[in-house]
N, CA, C and O atoms as a MOPAC input file, in Angstrom:
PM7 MOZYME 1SCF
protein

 N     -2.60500 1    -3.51000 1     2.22100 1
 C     -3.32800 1    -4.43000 1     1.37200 1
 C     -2.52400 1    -4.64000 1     0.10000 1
 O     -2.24100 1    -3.73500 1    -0.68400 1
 N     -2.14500 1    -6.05600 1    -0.05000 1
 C     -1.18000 1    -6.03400 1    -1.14100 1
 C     -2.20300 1    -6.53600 1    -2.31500 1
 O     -1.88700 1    -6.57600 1    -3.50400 1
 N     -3.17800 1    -6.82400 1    -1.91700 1
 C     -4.07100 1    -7.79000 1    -3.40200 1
 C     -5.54000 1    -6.96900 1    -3.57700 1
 O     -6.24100 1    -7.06700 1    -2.57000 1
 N     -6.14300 1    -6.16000 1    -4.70200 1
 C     -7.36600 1    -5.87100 1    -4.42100 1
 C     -8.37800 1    -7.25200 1    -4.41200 1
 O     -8.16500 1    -8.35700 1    -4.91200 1
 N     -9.67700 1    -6.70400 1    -3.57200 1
 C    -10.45100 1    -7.47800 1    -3.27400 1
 C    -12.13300 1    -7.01300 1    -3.02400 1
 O    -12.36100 1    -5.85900 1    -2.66400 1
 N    -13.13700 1    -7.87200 1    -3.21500 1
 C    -14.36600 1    -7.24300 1    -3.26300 1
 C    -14.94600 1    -7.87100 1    -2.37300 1
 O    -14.95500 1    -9.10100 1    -2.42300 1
 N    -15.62400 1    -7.12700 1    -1.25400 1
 C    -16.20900 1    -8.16600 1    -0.48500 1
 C    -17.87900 1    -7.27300 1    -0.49400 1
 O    -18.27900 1    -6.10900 1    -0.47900 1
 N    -18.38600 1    -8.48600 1    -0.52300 1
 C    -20.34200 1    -7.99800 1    -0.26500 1
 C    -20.83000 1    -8.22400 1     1.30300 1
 O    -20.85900 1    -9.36500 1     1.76400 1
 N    -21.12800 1    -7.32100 1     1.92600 1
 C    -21.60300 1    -8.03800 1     3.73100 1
 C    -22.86400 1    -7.93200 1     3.11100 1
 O    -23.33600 1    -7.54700 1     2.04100 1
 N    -23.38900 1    -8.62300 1     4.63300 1
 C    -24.92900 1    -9.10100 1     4.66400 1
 C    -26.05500 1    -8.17300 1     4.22000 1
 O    -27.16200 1    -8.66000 1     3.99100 1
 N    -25.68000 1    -5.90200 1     3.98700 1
 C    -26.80900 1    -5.42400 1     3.77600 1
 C    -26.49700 1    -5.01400 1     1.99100 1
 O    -26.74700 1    -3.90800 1     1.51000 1
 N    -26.00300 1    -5.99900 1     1.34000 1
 C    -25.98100 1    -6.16600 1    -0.08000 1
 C    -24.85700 1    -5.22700 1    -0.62800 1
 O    -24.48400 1    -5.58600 1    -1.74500 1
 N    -24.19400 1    -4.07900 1    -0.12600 1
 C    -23.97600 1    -3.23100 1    -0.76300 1
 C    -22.24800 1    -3.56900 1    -0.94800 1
 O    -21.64000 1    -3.66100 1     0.11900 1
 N    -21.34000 1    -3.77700 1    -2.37400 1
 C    -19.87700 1    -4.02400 1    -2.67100 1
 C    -19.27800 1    -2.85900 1    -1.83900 1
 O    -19.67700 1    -1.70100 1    -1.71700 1
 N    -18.08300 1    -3.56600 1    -1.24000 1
 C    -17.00400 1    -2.78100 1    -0.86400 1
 C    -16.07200 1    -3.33400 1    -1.39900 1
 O    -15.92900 1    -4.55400 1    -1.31700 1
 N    -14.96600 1    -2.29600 1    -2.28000 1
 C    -13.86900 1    -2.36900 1    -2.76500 1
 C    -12.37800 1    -2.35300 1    -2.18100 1
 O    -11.65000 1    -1.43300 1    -2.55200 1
 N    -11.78700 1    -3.47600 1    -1.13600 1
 C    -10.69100 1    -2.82400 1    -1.22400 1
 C     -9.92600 1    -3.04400 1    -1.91200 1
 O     -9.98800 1    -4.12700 1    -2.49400 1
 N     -8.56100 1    -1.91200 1    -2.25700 1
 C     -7.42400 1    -1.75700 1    -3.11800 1
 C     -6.34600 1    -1.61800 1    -2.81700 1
 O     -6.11800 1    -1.03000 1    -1.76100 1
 N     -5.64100 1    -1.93400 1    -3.34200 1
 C     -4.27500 1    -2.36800 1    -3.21500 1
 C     -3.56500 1    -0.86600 1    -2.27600 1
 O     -3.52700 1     0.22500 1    -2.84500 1
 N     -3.13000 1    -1.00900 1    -1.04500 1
 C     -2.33300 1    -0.09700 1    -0.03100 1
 C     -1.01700 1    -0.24800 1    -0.03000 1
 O     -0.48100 1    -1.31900 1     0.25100 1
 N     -0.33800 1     0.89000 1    -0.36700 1
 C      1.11300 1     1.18900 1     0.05500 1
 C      1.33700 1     1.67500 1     0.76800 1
 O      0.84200 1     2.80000 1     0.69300 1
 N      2.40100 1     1.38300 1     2.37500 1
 C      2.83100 1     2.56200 1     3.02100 1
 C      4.15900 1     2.45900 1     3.49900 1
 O      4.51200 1     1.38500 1     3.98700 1
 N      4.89500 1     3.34000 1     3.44100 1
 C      6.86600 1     3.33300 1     3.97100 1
 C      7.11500 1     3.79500 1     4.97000 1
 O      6.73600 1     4.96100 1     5.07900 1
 N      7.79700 1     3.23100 1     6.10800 1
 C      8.47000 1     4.07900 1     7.23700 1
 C      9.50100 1     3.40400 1     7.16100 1
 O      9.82100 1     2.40700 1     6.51200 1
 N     10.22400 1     4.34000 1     8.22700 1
 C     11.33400 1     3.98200 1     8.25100 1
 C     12.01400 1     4.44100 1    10.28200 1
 O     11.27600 1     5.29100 1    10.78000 1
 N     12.62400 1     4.19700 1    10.79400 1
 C     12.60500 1     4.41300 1    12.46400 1
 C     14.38400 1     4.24300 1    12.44700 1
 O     15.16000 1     3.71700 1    11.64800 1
 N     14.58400 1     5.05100 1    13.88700 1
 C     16.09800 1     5.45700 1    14.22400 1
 C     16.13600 1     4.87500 1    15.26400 1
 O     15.51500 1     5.59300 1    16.04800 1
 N     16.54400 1     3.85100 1    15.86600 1
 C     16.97400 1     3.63000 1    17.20600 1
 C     18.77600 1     4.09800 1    17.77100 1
 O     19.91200 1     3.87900 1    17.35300 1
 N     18.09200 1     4.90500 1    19.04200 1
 C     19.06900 1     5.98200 1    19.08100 1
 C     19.49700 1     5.18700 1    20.31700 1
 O     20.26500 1     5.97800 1    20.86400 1
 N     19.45300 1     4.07700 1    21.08600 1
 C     19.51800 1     3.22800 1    22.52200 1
 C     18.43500 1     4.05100 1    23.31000 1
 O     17.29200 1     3.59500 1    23.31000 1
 N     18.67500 1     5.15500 1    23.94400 1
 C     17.43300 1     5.68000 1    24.78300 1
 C     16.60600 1     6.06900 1    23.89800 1
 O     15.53900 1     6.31300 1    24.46200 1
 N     16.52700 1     6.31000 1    22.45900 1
 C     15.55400 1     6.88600 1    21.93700 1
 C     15.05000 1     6.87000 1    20.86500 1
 O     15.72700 1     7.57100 1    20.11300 1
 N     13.90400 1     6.29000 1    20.18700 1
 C     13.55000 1     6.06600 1    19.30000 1
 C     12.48500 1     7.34300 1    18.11600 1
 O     11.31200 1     7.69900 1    18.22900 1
 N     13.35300 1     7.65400 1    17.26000 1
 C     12.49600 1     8.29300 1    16.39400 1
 C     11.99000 1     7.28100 1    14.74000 1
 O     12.59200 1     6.42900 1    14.08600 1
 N     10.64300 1     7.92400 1    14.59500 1
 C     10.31800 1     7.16600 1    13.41700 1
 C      9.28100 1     7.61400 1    12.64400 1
 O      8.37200 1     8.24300 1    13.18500 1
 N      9.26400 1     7.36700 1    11.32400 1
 C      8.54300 1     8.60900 1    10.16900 1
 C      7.67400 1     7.36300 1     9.62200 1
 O      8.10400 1     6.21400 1     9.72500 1
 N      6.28300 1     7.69000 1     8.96800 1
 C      5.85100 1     6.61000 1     8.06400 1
 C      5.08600 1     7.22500 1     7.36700 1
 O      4.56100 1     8.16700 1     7.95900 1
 N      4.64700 1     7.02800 1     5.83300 1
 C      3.46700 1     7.80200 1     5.01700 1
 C      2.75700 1     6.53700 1     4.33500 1
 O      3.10600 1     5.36100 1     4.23700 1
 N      1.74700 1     7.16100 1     3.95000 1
 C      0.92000 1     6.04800 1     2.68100 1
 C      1.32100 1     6.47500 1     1.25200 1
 O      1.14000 1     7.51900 1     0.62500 1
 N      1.85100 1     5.45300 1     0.99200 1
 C      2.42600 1     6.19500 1    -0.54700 1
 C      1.00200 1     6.03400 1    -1.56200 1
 O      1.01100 1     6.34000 1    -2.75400 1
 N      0.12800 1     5.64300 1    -1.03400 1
 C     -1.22000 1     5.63700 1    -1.93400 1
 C     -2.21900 1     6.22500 1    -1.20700 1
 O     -1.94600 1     6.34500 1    -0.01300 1
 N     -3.69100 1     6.78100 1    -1.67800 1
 C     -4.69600 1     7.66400 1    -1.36100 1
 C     -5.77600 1     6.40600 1    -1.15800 1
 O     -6.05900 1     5.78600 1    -2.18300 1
 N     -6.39200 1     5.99100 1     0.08000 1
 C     -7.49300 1     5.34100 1     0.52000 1
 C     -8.67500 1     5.91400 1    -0.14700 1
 O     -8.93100 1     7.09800 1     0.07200 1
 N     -9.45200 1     5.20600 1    -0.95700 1
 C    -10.98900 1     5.91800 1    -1.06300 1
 C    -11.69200 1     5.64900 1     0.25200 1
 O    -11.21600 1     4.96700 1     1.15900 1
 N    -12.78800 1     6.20800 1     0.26600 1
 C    -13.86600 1     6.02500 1     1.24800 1
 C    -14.36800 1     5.44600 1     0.74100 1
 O    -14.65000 1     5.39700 1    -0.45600 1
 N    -14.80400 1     4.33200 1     2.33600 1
 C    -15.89000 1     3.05500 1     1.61500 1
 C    -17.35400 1     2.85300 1     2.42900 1
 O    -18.16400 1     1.93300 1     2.31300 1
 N    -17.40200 1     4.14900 1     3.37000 1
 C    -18.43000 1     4.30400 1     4.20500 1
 C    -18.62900 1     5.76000 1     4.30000 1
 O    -19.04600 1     6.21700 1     5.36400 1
 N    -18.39300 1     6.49100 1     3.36700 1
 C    -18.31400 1     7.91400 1     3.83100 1
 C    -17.61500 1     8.97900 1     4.17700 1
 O    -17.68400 1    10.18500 1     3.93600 1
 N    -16.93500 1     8.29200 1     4.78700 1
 C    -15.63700 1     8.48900 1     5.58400 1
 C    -14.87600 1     9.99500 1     4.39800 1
 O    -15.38600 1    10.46700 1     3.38100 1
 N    -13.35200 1    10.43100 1     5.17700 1
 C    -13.18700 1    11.10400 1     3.88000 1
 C    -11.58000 1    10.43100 1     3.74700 1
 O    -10.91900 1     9.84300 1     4.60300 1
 N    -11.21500 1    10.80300 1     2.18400 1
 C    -10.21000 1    10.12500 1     1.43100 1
 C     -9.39000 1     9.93900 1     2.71900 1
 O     -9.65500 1    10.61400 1     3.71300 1
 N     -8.21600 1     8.86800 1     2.71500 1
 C     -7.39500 1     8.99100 1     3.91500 1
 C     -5.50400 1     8.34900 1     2.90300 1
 O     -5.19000 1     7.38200 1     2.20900 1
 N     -4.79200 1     9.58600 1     3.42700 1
 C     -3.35000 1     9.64300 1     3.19100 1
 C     -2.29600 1     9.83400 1     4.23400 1
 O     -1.53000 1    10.79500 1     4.15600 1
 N     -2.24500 1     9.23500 1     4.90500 1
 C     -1.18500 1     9.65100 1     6.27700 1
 C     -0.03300 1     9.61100 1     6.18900 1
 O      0.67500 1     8.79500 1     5.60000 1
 N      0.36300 1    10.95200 1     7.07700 1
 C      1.95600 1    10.92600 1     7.12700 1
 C      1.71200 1    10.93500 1     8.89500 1
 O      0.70400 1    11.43900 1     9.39100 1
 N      2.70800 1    10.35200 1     9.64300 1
 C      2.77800 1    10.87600 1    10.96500 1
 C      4.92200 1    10.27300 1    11.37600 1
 O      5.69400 1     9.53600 1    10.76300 1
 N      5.03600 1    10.96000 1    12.44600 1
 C      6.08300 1    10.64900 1    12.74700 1
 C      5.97400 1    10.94200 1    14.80300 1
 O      5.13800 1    11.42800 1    15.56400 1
 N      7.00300 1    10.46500 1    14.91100 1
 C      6.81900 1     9.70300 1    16.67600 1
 C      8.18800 1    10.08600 1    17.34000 1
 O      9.02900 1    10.90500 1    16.96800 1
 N      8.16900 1     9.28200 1    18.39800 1
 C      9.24300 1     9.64600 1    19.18500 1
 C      9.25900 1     9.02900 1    20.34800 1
 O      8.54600 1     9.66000 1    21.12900 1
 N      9.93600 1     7.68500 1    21.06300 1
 C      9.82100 1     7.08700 1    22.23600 1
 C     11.55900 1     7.26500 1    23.02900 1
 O     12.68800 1     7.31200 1    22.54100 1
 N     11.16600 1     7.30900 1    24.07900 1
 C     12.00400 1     7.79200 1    25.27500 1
 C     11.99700 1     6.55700 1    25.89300 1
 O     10.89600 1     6.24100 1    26.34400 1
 N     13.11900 1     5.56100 1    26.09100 1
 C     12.74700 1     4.17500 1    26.46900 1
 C     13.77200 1     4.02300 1    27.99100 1
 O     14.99400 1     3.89800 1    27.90300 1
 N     13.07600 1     4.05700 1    29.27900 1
 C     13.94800 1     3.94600 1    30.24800 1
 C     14.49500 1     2.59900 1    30.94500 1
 O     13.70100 1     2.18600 1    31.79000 1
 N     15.55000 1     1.88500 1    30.81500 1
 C     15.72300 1     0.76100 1    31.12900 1
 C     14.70200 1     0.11000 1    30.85800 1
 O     14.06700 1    -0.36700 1    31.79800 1
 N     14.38400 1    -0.03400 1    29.90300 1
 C     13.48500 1    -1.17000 1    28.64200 1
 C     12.56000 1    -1.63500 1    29.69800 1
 O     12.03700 1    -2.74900 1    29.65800 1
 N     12.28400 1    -0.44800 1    31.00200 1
 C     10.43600 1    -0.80600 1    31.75800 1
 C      9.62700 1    -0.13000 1    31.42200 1
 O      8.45600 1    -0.48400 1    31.28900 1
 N     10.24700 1     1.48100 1    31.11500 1
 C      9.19300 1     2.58400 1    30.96200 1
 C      9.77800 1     3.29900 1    29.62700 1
 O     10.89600 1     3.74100 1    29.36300 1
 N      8.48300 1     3.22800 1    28.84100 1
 C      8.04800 1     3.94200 1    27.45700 1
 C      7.67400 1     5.05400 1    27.36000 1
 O      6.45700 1     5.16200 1    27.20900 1
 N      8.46300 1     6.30700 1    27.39600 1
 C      7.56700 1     7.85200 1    27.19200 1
 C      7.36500 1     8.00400 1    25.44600 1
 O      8.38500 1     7.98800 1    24.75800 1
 N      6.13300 1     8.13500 1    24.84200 1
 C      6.19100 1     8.15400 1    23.40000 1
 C      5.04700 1     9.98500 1    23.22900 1
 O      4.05200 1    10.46600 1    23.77000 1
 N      5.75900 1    10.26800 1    22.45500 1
 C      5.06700 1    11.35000 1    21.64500 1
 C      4.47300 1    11.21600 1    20.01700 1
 O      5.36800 1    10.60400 1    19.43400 1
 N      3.79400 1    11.39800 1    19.40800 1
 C      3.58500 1    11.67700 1    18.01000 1
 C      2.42800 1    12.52100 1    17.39500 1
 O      1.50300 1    12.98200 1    18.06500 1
 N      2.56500 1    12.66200 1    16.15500 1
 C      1.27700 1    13.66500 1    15.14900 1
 C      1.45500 1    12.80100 1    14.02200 1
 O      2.41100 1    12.16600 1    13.57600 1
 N     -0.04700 1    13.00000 1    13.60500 1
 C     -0.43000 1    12.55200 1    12.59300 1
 C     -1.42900 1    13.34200 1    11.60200 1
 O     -2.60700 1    13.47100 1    11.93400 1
 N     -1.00600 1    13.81000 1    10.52100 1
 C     -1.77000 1    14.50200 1     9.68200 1
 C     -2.57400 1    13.53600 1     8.62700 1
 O     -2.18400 1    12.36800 1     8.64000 1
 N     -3.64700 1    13.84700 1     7.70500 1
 C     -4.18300 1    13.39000 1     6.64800 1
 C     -3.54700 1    14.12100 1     5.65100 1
 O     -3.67400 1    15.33500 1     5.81100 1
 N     -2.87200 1    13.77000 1     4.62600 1
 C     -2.48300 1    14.53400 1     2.96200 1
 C     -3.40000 1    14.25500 1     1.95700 1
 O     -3.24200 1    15.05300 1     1.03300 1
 N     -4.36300 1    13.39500 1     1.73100 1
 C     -5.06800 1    13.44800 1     0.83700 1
 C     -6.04500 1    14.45700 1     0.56300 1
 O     -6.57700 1    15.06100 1     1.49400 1
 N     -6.39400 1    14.75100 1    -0.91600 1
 C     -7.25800 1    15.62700 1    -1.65200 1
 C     -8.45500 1    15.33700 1    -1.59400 1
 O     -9.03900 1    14.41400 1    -2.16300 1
 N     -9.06300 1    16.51900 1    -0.54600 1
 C    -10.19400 1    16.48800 1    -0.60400 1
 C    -10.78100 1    16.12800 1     0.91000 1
 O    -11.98100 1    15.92500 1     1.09700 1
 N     -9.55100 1    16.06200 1     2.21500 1
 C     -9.38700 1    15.51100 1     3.44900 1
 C    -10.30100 1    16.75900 1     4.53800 1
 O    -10.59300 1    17.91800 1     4.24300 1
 N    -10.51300 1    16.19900 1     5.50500 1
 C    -10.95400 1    17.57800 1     6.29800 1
 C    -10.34100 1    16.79500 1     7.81700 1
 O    -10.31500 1    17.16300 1     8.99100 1
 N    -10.10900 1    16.15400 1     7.44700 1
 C     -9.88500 1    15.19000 1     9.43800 1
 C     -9.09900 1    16.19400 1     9.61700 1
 O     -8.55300 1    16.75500 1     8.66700 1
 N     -8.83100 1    16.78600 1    11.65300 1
 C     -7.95200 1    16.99200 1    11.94700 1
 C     -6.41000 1    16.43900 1    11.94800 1
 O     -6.03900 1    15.34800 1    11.51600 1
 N     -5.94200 1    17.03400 1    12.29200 1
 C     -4.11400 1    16.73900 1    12.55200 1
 C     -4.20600 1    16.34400 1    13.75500 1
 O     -4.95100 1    17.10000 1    14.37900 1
 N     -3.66900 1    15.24600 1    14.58000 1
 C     -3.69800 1    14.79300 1    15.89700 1
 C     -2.18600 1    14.39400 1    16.36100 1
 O     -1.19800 1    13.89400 1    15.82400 1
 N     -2.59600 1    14.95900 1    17.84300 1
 C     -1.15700 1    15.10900 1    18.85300 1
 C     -1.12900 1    13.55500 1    19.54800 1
 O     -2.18900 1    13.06400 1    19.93600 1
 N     -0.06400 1    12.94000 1    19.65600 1
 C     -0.68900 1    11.43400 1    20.86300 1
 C      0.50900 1    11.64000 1    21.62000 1
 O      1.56700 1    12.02100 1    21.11900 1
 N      0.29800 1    11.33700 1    23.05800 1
 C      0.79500 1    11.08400 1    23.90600 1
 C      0.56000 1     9.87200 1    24.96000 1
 O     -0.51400 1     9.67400 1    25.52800 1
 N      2.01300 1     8.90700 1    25.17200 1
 C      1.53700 1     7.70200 1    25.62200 1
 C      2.66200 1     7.38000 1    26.51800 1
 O      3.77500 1     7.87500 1    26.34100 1
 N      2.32600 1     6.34700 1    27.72500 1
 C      3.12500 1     5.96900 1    28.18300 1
 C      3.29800 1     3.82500 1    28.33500 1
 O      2.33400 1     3.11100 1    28.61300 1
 N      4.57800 1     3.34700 1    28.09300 1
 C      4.25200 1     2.08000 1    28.20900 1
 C      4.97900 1     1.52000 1    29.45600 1
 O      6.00500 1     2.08000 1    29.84400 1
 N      4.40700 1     0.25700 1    30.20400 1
 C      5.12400 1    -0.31600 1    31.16900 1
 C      5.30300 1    -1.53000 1    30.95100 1
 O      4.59100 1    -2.24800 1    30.25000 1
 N      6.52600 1    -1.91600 1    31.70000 1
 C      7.15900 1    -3.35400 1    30.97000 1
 C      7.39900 1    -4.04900 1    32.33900 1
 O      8.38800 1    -3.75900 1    33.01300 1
 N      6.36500 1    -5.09300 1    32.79900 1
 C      6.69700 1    -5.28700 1    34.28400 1
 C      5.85700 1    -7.43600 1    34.10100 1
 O      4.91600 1    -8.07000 1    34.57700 1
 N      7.15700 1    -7.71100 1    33.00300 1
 C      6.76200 1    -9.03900 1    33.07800 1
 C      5.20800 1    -9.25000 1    32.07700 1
 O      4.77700 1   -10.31700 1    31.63900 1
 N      4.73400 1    -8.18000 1    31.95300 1
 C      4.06300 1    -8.02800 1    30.68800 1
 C      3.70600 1    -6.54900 1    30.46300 1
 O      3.70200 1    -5.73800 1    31.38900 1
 N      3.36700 1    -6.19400 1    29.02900 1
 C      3.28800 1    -4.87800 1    28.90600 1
 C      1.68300 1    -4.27900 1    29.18200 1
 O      0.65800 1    -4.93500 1    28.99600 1
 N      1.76000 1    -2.73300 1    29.71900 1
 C      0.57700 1    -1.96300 1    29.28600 1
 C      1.03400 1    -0.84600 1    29.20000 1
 O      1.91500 1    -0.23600 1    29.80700 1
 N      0.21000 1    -0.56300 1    28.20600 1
 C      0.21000 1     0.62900 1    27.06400 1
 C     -1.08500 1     1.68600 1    27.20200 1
 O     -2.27300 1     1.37100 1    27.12800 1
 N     -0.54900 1     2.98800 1    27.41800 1
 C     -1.90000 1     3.70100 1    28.12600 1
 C     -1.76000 1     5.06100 1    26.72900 1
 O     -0.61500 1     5.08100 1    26.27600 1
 N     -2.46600 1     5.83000 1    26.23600 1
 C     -2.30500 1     6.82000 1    25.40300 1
 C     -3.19700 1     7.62200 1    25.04600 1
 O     -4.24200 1     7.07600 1    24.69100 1
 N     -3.16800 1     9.03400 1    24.99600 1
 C     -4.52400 1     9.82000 1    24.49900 1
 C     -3.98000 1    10.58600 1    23.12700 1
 O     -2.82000 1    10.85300 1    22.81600 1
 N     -5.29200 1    10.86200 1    22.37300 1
 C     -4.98800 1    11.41400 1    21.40800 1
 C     -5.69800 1    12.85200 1    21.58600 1
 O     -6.62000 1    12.98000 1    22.39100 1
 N     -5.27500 1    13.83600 1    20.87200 1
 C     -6.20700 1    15.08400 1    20.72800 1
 C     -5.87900 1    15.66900 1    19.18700 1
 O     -4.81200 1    15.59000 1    18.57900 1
 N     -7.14100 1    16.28000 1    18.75300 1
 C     -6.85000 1    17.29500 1    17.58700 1
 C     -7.54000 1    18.00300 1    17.50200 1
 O     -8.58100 1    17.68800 1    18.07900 1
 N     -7.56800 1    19.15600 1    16.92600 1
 C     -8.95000 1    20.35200 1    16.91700 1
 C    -10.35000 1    19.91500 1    16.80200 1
 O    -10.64000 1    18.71800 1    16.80700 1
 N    -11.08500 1    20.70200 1    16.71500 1
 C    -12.61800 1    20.57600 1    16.40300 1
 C    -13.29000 1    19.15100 1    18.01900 1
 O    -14.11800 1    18.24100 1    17.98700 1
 N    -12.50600 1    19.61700 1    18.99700 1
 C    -13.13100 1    19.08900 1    20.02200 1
 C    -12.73800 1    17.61400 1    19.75800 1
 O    -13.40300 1    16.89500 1    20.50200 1
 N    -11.73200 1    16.76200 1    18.81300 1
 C    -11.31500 1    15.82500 1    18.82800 1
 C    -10.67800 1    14.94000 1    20.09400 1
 O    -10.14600 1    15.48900 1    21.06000 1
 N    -10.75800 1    14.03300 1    20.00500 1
 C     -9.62000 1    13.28400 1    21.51400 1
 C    -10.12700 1    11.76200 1    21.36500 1
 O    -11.15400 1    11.29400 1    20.87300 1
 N     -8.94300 1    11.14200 1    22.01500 1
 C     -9.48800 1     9.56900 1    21.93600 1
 C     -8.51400 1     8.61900 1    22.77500 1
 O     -7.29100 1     8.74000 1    22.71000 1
 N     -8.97300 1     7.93700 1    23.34200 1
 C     -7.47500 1     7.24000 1    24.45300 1
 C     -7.44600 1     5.86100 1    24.28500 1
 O     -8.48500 1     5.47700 1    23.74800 1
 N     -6.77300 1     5.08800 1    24.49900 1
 C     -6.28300 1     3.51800 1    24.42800 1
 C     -5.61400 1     3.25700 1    25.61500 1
 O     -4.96600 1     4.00200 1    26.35000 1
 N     -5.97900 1     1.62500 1    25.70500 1
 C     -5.32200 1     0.91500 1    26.77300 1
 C     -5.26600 1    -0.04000 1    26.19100 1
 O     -6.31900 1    -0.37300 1    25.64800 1
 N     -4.10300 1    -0.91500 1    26.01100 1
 C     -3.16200 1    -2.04200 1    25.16800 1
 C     -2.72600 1    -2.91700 1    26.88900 1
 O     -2.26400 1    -2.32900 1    27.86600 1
 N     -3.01400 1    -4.23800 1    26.81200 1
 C     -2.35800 1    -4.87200 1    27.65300 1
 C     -1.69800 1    -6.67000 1    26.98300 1
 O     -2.33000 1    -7.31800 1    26.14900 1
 N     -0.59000 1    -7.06000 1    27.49500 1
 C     -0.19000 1    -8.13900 1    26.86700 1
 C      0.86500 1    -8.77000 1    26.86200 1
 O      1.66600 1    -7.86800 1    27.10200 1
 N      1.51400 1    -9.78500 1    26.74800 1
 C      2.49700 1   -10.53300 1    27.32600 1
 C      3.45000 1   -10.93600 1    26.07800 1
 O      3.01700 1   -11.03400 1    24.93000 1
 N      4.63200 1   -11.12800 1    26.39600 1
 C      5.78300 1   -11.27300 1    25.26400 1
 C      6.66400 1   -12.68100 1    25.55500 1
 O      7.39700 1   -12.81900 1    26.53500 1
 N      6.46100 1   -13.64300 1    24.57100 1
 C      6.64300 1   -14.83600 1    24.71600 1
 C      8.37300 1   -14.82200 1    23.74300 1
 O      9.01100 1   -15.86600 1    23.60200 1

């Protein structure tokens, strides 16, 4: 978010968002891609939620540009955070269009999976 902004929804109550910074930066190695990113700013909570600061970094294994093996973690750094730290593991296929399959896990009985499908013009 480069501009703050105030928006009111329909059950009356202001939400603030504010201005977001975040930096990465990625290595393409030909078979292998590593890559780091953080929030250089601290998210408030705007539902409860708790503060959110991420750092995570990754890792894709790319086999003849059909098949995607990707690894990554992602921690929260902000003060005052309780979210777990989460592991993801994913695989992508490139067969005239892509799908993207991936689960996540982190302590406290955490987990969560995705399916991405879509075409490249």
């Amino acid at each position: 978010n480069l501009f703050e902004e105030t928006k009111t929804p329909s059950i009356g109550r202001e939400i603030d968002f504010e201005t977001h910074l975040r930096a990465g930066a990625a290595l393409d190695l030909g078979l292998f891609t590593l890559a780091a990113d953080m929030d250089l700013t601290e998210r408030k909570p705007i539902a409860g939620e708790n503060p959110s600061k991420s750092f995570s970094v990754g890792a894709e294994f790319d086999i003849f540009n059909t098949v995607q093996f990707r690894a990554g973690y992602q921690t929260n750094t902000a003060s005052g955070a309780t979210d777990p730290d989460l592991l993801s593991l994913g695989v992508g296929i490139w067969l005239g269009f892509n799908l993207d399959i991936a689960a996540v896990v982190g302590d406290d009985s955490t987990f969560g999976g995705f399916i991405q499908t879509g075409f490249h013009f």
